[in-house]
Coordinates of C-alpha atoms (C1' of nucleotides) in Angstrom, one line a residue:
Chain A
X1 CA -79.3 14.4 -1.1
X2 CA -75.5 15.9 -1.1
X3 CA -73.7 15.6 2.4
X4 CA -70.6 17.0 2.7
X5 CA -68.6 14.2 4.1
X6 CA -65.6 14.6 6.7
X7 CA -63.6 12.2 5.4
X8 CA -63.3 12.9 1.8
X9 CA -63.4 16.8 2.4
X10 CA -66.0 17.1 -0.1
X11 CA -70.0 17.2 -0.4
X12 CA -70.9 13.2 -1.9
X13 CA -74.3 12.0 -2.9
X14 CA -75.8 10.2 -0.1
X15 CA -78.0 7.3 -0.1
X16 CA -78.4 4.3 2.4
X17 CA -76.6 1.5 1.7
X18 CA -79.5 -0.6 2.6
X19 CA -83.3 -1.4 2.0
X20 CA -83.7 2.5 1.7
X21 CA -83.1 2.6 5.2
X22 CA -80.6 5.5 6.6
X23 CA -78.6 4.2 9.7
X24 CA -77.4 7.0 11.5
X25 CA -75.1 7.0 14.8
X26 CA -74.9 10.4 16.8
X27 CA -72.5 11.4 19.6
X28 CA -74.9 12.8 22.4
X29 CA -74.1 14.3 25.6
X30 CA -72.1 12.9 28.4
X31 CA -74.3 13.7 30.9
X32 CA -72.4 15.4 33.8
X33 CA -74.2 18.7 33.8
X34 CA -77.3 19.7 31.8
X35 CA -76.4 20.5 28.0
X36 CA -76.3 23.7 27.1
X37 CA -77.3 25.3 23.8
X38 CA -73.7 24.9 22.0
X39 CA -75.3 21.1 22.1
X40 CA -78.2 21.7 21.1
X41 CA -76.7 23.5 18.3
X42 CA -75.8 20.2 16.9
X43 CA -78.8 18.3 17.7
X44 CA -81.2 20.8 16.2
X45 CA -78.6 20.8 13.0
X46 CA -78.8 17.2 13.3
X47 CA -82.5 16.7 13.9
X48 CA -83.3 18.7 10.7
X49 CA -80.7 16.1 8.5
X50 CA -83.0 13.6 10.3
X51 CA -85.7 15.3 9.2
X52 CA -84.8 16.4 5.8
X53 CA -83.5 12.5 4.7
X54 CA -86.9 11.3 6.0
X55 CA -89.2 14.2 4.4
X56 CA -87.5 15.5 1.4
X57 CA -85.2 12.1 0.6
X58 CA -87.8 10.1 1.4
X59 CA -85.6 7.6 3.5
X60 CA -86.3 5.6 6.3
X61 CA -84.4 6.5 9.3
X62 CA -83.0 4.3 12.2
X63 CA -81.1 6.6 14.3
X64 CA -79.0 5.8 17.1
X65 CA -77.8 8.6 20.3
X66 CA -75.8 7.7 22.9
X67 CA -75.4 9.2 26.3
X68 CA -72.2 8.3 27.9
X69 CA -73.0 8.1 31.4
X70 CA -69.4 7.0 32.9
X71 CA -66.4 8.9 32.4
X72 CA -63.8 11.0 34.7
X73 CA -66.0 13.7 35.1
X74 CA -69.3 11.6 35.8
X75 CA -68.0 9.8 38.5
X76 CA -66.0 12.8 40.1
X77 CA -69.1 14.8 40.4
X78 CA -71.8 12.0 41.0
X79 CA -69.2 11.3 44.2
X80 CA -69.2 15.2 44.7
X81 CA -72.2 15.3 45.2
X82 CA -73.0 11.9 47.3
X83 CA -75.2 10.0 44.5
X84 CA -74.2 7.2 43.0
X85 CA -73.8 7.2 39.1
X86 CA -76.5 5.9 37.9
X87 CA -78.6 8.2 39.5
X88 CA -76.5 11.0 39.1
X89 CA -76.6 10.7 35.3
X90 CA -80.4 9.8 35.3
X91 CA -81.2 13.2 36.1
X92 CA -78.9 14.7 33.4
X93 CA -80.3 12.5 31.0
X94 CA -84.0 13.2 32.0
X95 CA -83.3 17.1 31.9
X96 CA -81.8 16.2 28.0
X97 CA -85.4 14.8 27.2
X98 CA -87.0 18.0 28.3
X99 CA -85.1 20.0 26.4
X100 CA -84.9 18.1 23.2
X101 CA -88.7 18.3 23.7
X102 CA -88.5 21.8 24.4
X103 CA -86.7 22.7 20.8
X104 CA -88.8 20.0 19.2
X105 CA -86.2 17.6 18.4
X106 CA -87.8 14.3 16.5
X107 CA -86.8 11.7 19.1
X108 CA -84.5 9.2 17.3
X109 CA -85.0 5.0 17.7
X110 CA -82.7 4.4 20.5
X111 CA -81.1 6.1 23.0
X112 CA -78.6 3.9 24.7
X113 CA -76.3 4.2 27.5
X114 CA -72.8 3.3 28.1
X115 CA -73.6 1.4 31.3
X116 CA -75.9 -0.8 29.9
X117 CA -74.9 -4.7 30.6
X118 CA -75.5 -5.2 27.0
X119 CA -73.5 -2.3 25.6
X120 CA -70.7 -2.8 28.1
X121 CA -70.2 -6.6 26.8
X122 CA -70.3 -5.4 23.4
X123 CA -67.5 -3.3 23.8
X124 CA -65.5 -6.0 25.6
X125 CA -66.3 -8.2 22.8
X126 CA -65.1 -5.6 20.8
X127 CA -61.3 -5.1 23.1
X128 CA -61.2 -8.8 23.0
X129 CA -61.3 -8.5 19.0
X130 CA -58.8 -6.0 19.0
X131 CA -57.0 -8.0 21.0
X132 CA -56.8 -11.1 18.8
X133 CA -56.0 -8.6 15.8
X134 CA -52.9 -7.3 17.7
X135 CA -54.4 -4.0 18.4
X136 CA -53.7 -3.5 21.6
X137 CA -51.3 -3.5 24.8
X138 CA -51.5 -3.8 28.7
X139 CA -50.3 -1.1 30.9
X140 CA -51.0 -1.4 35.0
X141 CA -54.0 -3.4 34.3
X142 CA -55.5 -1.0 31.1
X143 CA -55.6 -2.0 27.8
X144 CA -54.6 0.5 25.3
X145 CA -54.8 0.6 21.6
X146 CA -51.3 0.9 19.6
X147 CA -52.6 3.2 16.8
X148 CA -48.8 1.9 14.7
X149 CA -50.9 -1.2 14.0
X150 CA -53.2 0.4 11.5
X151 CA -51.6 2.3 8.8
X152 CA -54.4 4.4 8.4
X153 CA -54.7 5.8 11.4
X154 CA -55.8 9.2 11.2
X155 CA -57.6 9.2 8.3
X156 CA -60.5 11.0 9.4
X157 CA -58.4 13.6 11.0
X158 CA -55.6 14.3 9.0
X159 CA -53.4 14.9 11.9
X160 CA -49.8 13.4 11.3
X161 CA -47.4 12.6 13.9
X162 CA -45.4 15.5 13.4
X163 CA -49.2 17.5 14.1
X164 CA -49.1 17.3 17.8
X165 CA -48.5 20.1 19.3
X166 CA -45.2 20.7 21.5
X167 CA -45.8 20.5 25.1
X168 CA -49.0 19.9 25.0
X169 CA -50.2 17.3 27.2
X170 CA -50.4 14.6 25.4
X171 CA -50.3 12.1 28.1
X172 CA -53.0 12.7 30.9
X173 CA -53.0 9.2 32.5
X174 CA -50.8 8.0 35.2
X175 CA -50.5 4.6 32.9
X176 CA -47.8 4.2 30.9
X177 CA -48.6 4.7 27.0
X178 CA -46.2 3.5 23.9
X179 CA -47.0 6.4 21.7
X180 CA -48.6 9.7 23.2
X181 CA -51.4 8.9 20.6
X182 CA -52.5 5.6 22.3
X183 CA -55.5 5.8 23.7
X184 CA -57.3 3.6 26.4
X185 CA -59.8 0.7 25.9
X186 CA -60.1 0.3 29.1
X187 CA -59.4 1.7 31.8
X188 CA -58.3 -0.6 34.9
X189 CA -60.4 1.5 38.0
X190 CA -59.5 2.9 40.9
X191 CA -61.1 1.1 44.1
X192 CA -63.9 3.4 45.4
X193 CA -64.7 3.7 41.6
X194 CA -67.8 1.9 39.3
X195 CA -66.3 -1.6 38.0
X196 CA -67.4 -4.4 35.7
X197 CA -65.8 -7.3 34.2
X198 CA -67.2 -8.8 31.9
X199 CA -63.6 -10.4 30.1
X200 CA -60.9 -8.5 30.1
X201 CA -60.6 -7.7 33.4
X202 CA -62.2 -5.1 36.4
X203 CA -62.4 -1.7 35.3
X204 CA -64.3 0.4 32.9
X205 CA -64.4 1.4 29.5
X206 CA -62.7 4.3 27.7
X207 CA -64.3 7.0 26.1
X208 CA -64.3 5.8 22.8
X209 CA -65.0 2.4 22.7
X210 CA -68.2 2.9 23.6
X211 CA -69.7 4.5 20.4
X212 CA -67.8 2.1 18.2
X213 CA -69.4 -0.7 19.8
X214 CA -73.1 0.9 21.0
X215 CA -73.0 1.9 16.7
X216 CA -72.6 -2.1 15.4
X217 CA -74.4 -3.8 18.0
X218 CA -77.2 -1.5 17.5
X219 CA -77.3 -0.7 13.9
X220 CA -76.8 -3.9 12.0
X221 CA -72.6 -3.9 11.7
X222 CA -70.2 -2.0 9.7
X223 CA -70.4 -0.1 7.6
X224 CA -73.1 2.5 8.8
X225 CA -74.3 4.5 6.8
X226 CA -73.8 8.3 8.9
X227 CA -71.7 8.9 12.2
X228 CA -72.5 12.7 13.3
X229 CA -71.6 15.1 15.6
X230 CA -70.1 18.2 16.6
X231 CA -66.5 19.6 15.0
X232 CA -64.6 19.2 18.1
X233 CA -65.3 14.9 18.2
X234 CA -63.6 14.8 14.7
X235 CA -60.5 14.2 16.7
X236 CA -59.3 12.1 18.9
X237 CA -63.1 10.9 19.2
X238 CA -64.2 9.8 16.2
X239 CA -60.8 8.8 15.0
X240 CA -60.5 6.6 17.6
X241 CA -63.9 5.2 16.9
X242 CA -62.8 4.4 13.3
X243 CA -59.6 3.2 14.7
X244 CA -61.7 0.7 17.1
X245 CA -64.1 -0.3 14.6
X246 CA -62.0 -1.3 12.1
X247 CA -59.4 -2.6 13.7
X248 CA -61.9 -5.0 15.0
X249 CA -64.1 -5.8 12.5
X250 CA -61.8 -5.1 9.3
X251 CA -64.8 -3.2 7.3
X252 CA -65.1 0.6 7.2
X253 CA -67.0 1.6 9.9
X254 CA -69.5 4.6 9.0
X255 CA -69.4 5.9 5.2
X256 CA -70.4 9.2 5.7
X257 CA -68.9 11.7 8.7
X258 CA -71.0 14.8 9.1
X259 CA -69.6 17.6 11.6
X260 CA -71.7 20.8 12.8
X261 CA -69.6 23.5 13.8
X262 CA -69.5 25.3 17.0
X263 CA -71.9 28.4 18.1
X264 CA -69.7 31.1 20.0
X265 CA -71.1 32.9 22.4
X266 CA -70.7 36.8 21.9
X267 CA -67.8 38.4 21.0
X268 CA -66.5 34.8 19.7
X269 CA -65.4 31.9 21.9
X270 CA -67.1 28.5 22.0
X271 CA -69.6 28.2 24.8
X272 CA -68.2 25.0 26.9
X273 CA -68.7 23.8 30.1
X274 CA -64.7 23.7 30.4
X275 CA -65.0 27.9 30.0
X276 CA -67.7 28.7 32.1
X277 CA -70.0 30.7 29.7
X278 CA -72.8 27.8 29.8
X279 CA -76.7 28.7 28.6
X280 CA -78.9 25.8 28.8
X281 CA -82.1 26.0 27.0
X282 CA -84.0 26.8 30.3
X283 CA -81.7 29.6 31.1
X284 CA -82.6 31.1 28.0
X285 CA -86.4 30.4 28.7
X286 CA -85.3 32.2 31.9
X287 CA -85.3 35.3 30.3
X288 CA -88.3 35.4 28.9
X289 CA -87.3 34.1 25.4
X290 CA -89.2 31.3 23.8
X291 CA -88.3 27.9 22.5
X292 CA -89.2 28.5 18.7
X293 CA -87.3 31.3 18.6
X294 CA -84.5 29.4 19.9
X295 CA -84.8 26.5 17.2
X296 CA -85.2 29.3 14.6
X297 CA -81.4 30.7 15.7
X298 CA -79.9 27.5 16.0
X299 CA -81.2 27.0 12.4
X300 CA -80.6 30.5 10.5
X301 CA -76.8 29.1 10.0
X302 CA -75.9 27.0 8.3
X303 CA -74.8 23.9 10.0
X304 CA -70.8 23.8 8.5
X305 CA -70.3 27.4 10.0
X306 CA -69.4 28.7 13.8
X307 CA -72.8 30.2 15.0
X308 CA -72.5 33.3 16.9
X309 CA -75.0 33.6 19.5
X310 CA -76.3 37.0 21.1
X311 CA -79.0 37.6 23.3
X312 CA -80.2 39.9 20.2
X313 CA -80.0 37.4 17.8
X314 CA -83.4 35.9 19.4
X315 CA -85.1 39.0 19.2
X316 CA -84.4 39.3 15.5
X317 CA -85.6 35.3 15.2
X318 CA -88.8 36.2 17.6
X319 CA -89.4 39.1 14.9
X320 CA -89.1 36.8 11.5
X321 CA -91.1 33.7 13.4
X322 CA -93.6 36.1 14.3
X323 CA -93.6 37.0 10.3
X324 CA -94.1 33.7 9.0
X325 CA -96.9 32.9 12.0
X326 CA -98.7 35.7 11.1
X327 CA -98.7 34.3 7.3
X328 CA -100.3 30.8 8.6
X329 CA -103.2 32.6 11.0
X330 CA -104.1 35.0 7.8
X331 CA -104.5 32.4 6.1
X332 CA -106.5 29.3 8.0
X333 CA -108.6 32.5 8.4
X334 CA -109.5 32.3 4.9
X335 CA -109.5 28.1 4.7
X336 CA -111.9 28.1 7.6
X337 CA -113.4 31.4 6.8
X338 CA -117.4 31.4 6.5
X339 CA -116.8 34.7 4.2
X340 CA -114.8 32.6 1.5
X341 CA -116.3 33.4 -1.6
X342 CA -115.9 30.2 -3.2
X343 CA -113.8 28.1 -5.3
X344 CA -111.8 30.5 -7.8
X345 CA -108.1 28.6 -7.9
X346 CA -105.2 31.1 -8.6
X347 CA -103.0 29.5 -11.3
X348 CA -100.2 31.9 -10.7
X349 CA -100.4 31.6 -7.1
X350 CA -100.7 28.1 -7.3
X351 CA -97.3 28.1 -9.8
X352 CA -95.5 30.2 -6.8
X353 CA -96.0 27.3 -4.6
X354 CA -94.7 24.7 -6.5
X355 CA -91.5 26.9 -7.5
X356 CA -91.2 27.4 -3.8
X357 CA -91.4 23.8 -2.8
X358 CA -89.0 22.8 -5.9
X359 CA -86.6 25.4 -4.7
X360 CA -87.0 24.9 -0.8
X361 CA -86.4 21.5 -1.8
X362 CA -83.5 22.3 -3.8
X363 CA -81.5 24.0 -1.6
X364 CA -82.3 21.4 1.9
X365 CA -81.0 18.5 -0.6
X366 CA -77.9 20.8 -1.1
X367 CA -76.1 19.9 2.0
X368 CA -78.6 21.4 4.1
X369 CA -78.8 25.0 2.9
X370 CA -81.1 25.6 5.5
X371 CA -80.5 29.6 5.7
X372 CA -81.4 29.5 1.6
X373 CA -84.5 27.7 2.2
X374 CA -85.5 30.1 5.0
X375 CA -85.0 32.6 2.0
X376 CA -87.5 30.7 -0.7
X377 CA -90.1 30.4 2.1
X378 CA -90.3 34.5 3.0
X379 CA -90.3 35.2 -0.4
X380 CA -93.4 32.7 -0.4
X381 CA -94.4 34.7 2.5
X382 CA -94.5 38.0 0.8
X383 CA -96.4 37.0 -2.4
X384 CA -99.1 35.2 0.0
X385 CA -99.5 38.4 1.8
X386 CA -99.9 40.4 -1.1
X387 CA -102.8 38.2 -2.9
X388 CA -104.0 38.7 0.9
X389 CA -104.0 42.1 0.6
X390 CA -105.4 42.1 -2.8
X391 CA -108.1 39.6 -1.8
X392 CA -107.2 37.3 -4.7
X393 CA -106.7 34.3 -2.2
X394 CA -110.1 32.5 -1.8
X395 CA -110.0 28.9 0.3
X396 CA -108.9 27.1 -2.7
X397 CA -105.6 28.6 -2.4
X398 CA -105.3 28.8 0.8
X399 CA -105.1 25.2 1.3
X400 CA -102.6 24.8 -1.5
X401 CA -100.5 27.2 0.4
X402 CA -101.1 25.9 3.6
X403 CA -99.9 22.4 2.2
X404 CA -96.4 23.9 1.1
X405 CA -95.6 25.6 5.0
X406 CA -96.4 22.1 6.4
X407 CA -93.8 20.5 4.4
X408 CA -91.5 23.1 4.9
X409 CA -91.7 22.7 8.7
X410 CA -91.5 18.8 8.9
X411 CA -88.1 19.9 7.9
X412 CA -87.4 23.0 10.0
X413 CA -90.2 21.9 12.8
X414 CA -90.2 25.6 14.4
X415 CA -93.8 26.8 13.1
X416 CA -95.2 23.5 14.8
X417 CA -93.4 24.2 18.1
X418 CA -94.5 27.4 17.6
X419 CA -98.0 26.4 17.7
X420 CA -97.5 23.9 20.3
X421 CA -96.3 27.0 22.9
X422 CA -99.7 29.2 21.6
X423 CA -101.6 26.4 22.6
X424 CA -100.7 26.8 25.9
X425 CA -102.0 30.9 26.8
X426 CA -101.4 32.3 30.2
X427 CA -105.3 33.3 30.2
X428 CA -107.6 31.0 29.0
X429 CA -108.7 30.4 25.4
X430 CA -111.9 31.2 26.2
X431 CA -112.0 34.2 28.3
X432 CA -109.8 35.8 25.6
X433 CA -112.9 35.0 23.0
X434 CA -115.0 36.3 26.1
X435 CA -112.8 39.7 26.1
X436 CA -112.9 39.5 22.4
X437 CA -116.3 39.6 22.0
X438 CA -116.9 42.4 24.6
X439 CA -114.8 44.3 22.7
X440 CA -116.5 43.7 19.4
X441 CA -119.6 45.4 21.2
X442 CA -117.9 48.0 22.7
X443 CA -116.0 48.9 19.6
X444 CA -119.7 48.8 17.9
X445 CA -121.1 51.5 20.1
X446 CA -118.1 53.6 19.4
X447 CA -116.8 53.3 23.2
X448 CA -113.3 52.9 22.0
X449 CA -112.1 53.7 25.8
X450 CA -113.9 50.6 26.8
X451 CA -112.2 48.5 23.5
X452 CA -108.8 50.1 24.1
X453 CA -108.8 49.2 28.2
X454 CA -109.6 45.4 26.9
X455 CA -106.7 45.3 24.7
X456 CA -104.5 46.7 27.1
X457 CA -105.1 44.6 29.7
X458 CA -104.6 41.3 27.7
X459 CA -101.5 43.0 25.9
X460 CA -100.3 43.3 29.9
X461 CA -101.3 39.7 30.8
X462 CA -99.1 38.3 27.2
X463 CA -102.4 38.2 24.7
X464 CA -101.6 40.1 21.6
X465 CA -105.0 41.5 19.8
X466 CA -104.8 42.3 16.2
X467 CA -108.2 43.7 14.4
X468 CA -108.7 42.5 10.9
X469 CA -111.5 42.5 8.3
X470 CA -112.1 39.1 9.4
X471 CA -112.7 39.8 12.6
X472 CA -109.5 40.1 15.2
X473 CA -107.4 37.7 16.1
X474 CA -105.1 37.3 18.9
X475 CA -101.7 35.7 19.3
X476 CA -99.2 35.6 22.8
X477 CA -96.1 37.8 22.6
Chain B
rG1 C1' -45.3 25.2 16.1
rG2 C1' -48.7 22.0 12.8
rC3 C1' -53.7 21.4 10.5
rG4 C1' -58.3 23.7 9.1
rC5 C1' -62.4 27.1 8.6
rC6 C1' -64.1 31.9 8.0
rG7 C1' -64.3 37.6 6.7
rU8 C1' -71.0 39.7 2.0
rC9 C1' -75.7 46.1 3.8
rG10 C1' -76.2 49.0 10.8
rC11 C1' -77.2 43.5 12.7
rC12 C1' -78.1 38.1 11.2
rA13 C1' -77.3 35.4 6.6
rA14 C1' -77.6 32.7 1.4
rG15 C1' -74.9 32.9 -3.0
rU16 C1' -68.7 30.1 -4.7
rG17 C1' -67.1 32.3 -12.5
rG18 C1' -71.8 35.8 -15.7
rU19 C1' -72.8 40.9 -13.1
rA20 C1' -75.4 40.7 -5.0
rA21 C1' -81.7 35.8 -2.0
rG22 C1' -84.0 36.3 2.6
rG23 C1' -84.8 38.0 7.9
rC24 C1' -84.1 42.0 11.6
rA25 C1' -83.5 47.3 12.1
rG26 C1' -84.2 52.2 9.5
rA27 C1' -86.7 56.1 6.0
rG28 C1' -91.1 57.5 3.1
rG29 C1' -96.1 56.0 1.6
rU30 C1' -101.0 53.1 1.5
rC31 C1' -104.6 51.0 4.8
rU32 C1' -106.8 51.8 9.9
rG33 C1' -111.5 54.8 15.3
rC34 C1' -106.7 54.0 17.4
rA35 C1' -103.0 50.2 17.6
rA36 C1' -101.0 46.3 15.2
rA37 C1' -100.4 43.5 10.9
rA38 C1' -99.8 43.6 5.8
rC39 C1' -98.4 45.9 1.2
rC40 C1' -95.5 49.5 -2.0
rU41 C1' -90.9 52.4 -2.5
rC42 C1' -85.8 53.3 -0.8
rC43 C1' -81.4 51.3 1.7
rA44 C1' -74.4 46.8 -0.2
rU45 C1' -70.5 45.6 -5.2
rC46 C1' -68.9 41.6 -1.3
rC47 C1' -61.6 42.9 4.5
rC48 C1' -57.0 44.9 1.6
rC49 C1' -53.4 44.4 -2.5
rG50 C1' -51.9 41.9 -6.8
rG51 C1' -53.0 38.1 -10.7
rU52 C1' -56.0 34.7 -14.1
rU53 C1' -60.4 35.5 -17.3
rC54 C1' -64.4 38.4 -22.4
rA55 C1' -66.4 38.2 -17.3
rA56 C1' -64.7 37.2 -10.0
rA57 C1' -68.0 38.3 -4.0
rU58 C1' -66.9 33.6 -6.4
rC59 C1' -60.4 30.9 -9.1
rC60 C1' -54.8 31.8 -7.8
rG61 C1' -50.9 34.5 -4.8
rG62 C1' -49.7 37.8 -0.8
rG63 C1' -51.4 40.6 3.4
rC64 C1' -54.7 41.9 7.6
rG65 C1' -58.4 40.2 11.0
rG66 C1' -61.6 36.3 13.6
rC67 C1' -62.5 31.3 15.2
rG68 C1' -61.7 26.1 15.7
rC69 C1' -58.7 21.5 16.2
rC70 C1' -54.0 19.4 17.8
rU71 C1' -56.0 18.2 25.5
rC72 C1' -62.0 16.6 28.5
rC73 C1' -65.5 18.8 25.1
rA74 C1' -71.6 19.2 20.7

RNA sequence: GGCGCCGUCGCCAAGUGGUAAGGCAGAGGUCUGCAAAACCUCCAUCCCCGGUUCAAAUCCGGGCGGCGCCUCCA
């Protein structure tokens, strides 16, 4: 498997460092508002790496993602709104289950919060570490980190002093900082605000520590193998993590830093809460789009390039899912068919499929060419349709075919969700066999009023019926 | 102002030195009670200008355009 790795600017053959085990750390969602699909962005990208390391490399996974449930903007708006924290991010955090559900995300080992007792001693463990190594200062009660003390501060980043740009502003807290780079450990806490203190005094954590500290307790100590997570973490975030981690422990922290660019929503600007042009997955379910096709646009690109996302870009995905569907249903209609003629194998079909699954595999192990791999599996697609056509695909074949599109979608998983949502009809599965066969008879005594009127009406009620020499088969639109 | 990425058919998108995958849309055809699906055929020389090379969409230089990071952010 080649990754192209952040901090060597280059794609690097990855392996786990450790019994064939991949430890992964991903940045997930501070949970302030629901996520919206720029997030999800990521954690499909990201779920498919999961997926393609455990399917196609053939690792073991242990996969850590956080939520980070107390920041500025979580306890501003849990006090907006009258809840306390806690339960002001529980409900963020439940509605990021349903979605990742929703879009079929693999869920990964652990899921931990900030808050935690046991996370939030880690991390003071951690600041008292950093403390001990020199790494840090007091300010009005906070403890910063004095990046000067590590020479290789921002390594990751690439951002030199002389980077920052002029005026910006660099120095949002009301404490005092050495350098406008410093960044807090902790943060001593206003009054009305959440406090622990668990060692180095009341207050909370900063936004960093967390992940550098949640990433070692729970994945076995430095170095991990893969830190992840969207483009716009690289920095401060995930330099800071670095700069935490290794500051403390002395070991490099993660060996591998995979980034997934942004999606852009129309004409071109990232989709952030900061700028207002939010879509969460249910809004997009809102309009009357589904799930699958969702997944299949947040996968057509590939994961190191800004995703623009239109409202028409789902109807094109709808169109090429409903492609590929219609593949499968042709042909379990010939593995479960009572009209298969028997056992003739097709060599050269069967030679297709393994060139498919060498190349699909090819291009998934070459950082995640997912957009190539959609390309080898249509072009499956086609030749399976045409042996179809030609009836030259007896139940043999079929299953050898049927075979390849499963492994394909343990690493894209967007037929299976796809199935999952058919599974579910508006009507009932068996009144639309009911209609079905009604139709049959009517259709046998020529009444093709009768036939059409049946069609119609399911076509109105969402049931799709398609007439085939095998009978007809129906599908939701 | 600094750093970085990107610019391939009407739309989406692979390909990064050897002569342009795939999906959507479109045109014509086959099949079909009709419809749909499917299949067949057709549909680009890669933002512009220079350069390197036997050979460039792919490398180098210069433009033009878009986006991101440098500040909370997936």
């Amino acid at each position: 498997m080649r990754l192209y790795n952040t901090l060597t600017r280059q794609e690097e053959e990855f392996a786990p460092l450790r019994d064939e085990t991949v430890r992964m750390y991903t940045c997930g969602l501070t949970v302030y508002a629901r996520g919206h699909i720029g997030n999800f962005r990521t954690f499909v990208a990201l779920d498919v790496l999961r997926r393609a390391l455990e399917y196609v490399a053939g690792f073991r996974i242990r996969q850590v993602m956080n939520f980070t449930d107390v920041d500025d903007r979580t306890i501003a708006e849990s006090r907006a709104a009258g809840v306390p924290l806690r339960e002001y991010t529980d409900q963020y955090i439940a509605a990021f289950r349903e979605d990742a559900a929703t879009l079929g995300l693999e869920p990964v080992e652990d899921y931990p919060r900030a808050t935690d007792e046991e996370n939030l001693r880690s991390m003071v463990e951690m600041i008292q570490a950093l403390e001990a190594n020199g790494h840090t200062y007091t300010s009005d009660g906070s403890i910063y980190f004095k990046i000067a003390t590590l020479p290789d501060y921002g390594k990751l980043a690439r951002l030199d002093h002389e980077g920052i740009k002029p005026g910006a502003r660099i120095d949002a807290d009301r404490y005092a900082k050495d350098d406008a780079r410093d960044f807090v450990l902790w943060k001593a806490t206003a009054s009305d605000e959440p406090t622990w203190d668990f060692g180095v005094g009341p207050g909370r954590p900063g936004w960093h520590i967390e992940c550098s500290a949640m990433a070692l307790r729970l994945l076995d100590g430095a170095p991990i193998d893969i830190h992840a997570g969207g483009v716009d973490l690289v920095f401060p975030h995930h330099e800071n993590e670095i700069a935490q981690a290794e500051g403390a422990t002395g070991e490099t922290f993660s060996r591998f830093w995979v980034h997934v660019e942004h999606l852009l929503f129309g004409e071109g600007v990232k989709m952030s809460k900061s700028l207002g042009n939010v879509f969460s997955v249910q809004d997009v379910l809102e309009r009357g789009y589904r799930a699958s096709a969702l997944r299949y646009v947040l996968l057509s690109v590939h994961y190191r390039k800004q995703l623009r996302f239109t409202w028409g870009s789902l109807d094109q995905a709808e169109e090429a899912l409903k492609r590929l569907i219609g593949c499968l249903a042709r042909l379990e209609g010939i593995a479960g068919g009572a009209d298969g003629q028997g056992g003739q194998a097709h060599p050269a079909l069967a030679d297709r499929v393994e060139t498919a699954r060498r190349d699909f595999a090819e291009k998934i192990e070459q950082d995640l060419n997912v957009p190539g791999a959609l390309g080898v599996m249509f072009e499956l697609v086609r030749h399976v349709n045409t042996a179809l056509d030609d009836g030259e695909l007896g139940p043999p074949d079929a299953a050898v075919v049927k075979t390849a599109f499963d492994g394909f979608d343990q690493v894209l998983g967007v037929m299976a969700l796809r199935r999952a949502e058919d599974a579910t009809p508006a009507v009932p599965v068996d009144e639309i066999e009911r209609l079905i066969g009604e139709r049959r008879a009517a259709r046998a005594r020529r009444d093709f009023a009768a036939a059409d009127a049946i069609r119609d009406d399911l076509v109105a009620r969402g049931v799709i019926l398609e007439d085939t020499p095998a009978g007809t088969r129906w599908s939701l639109k």
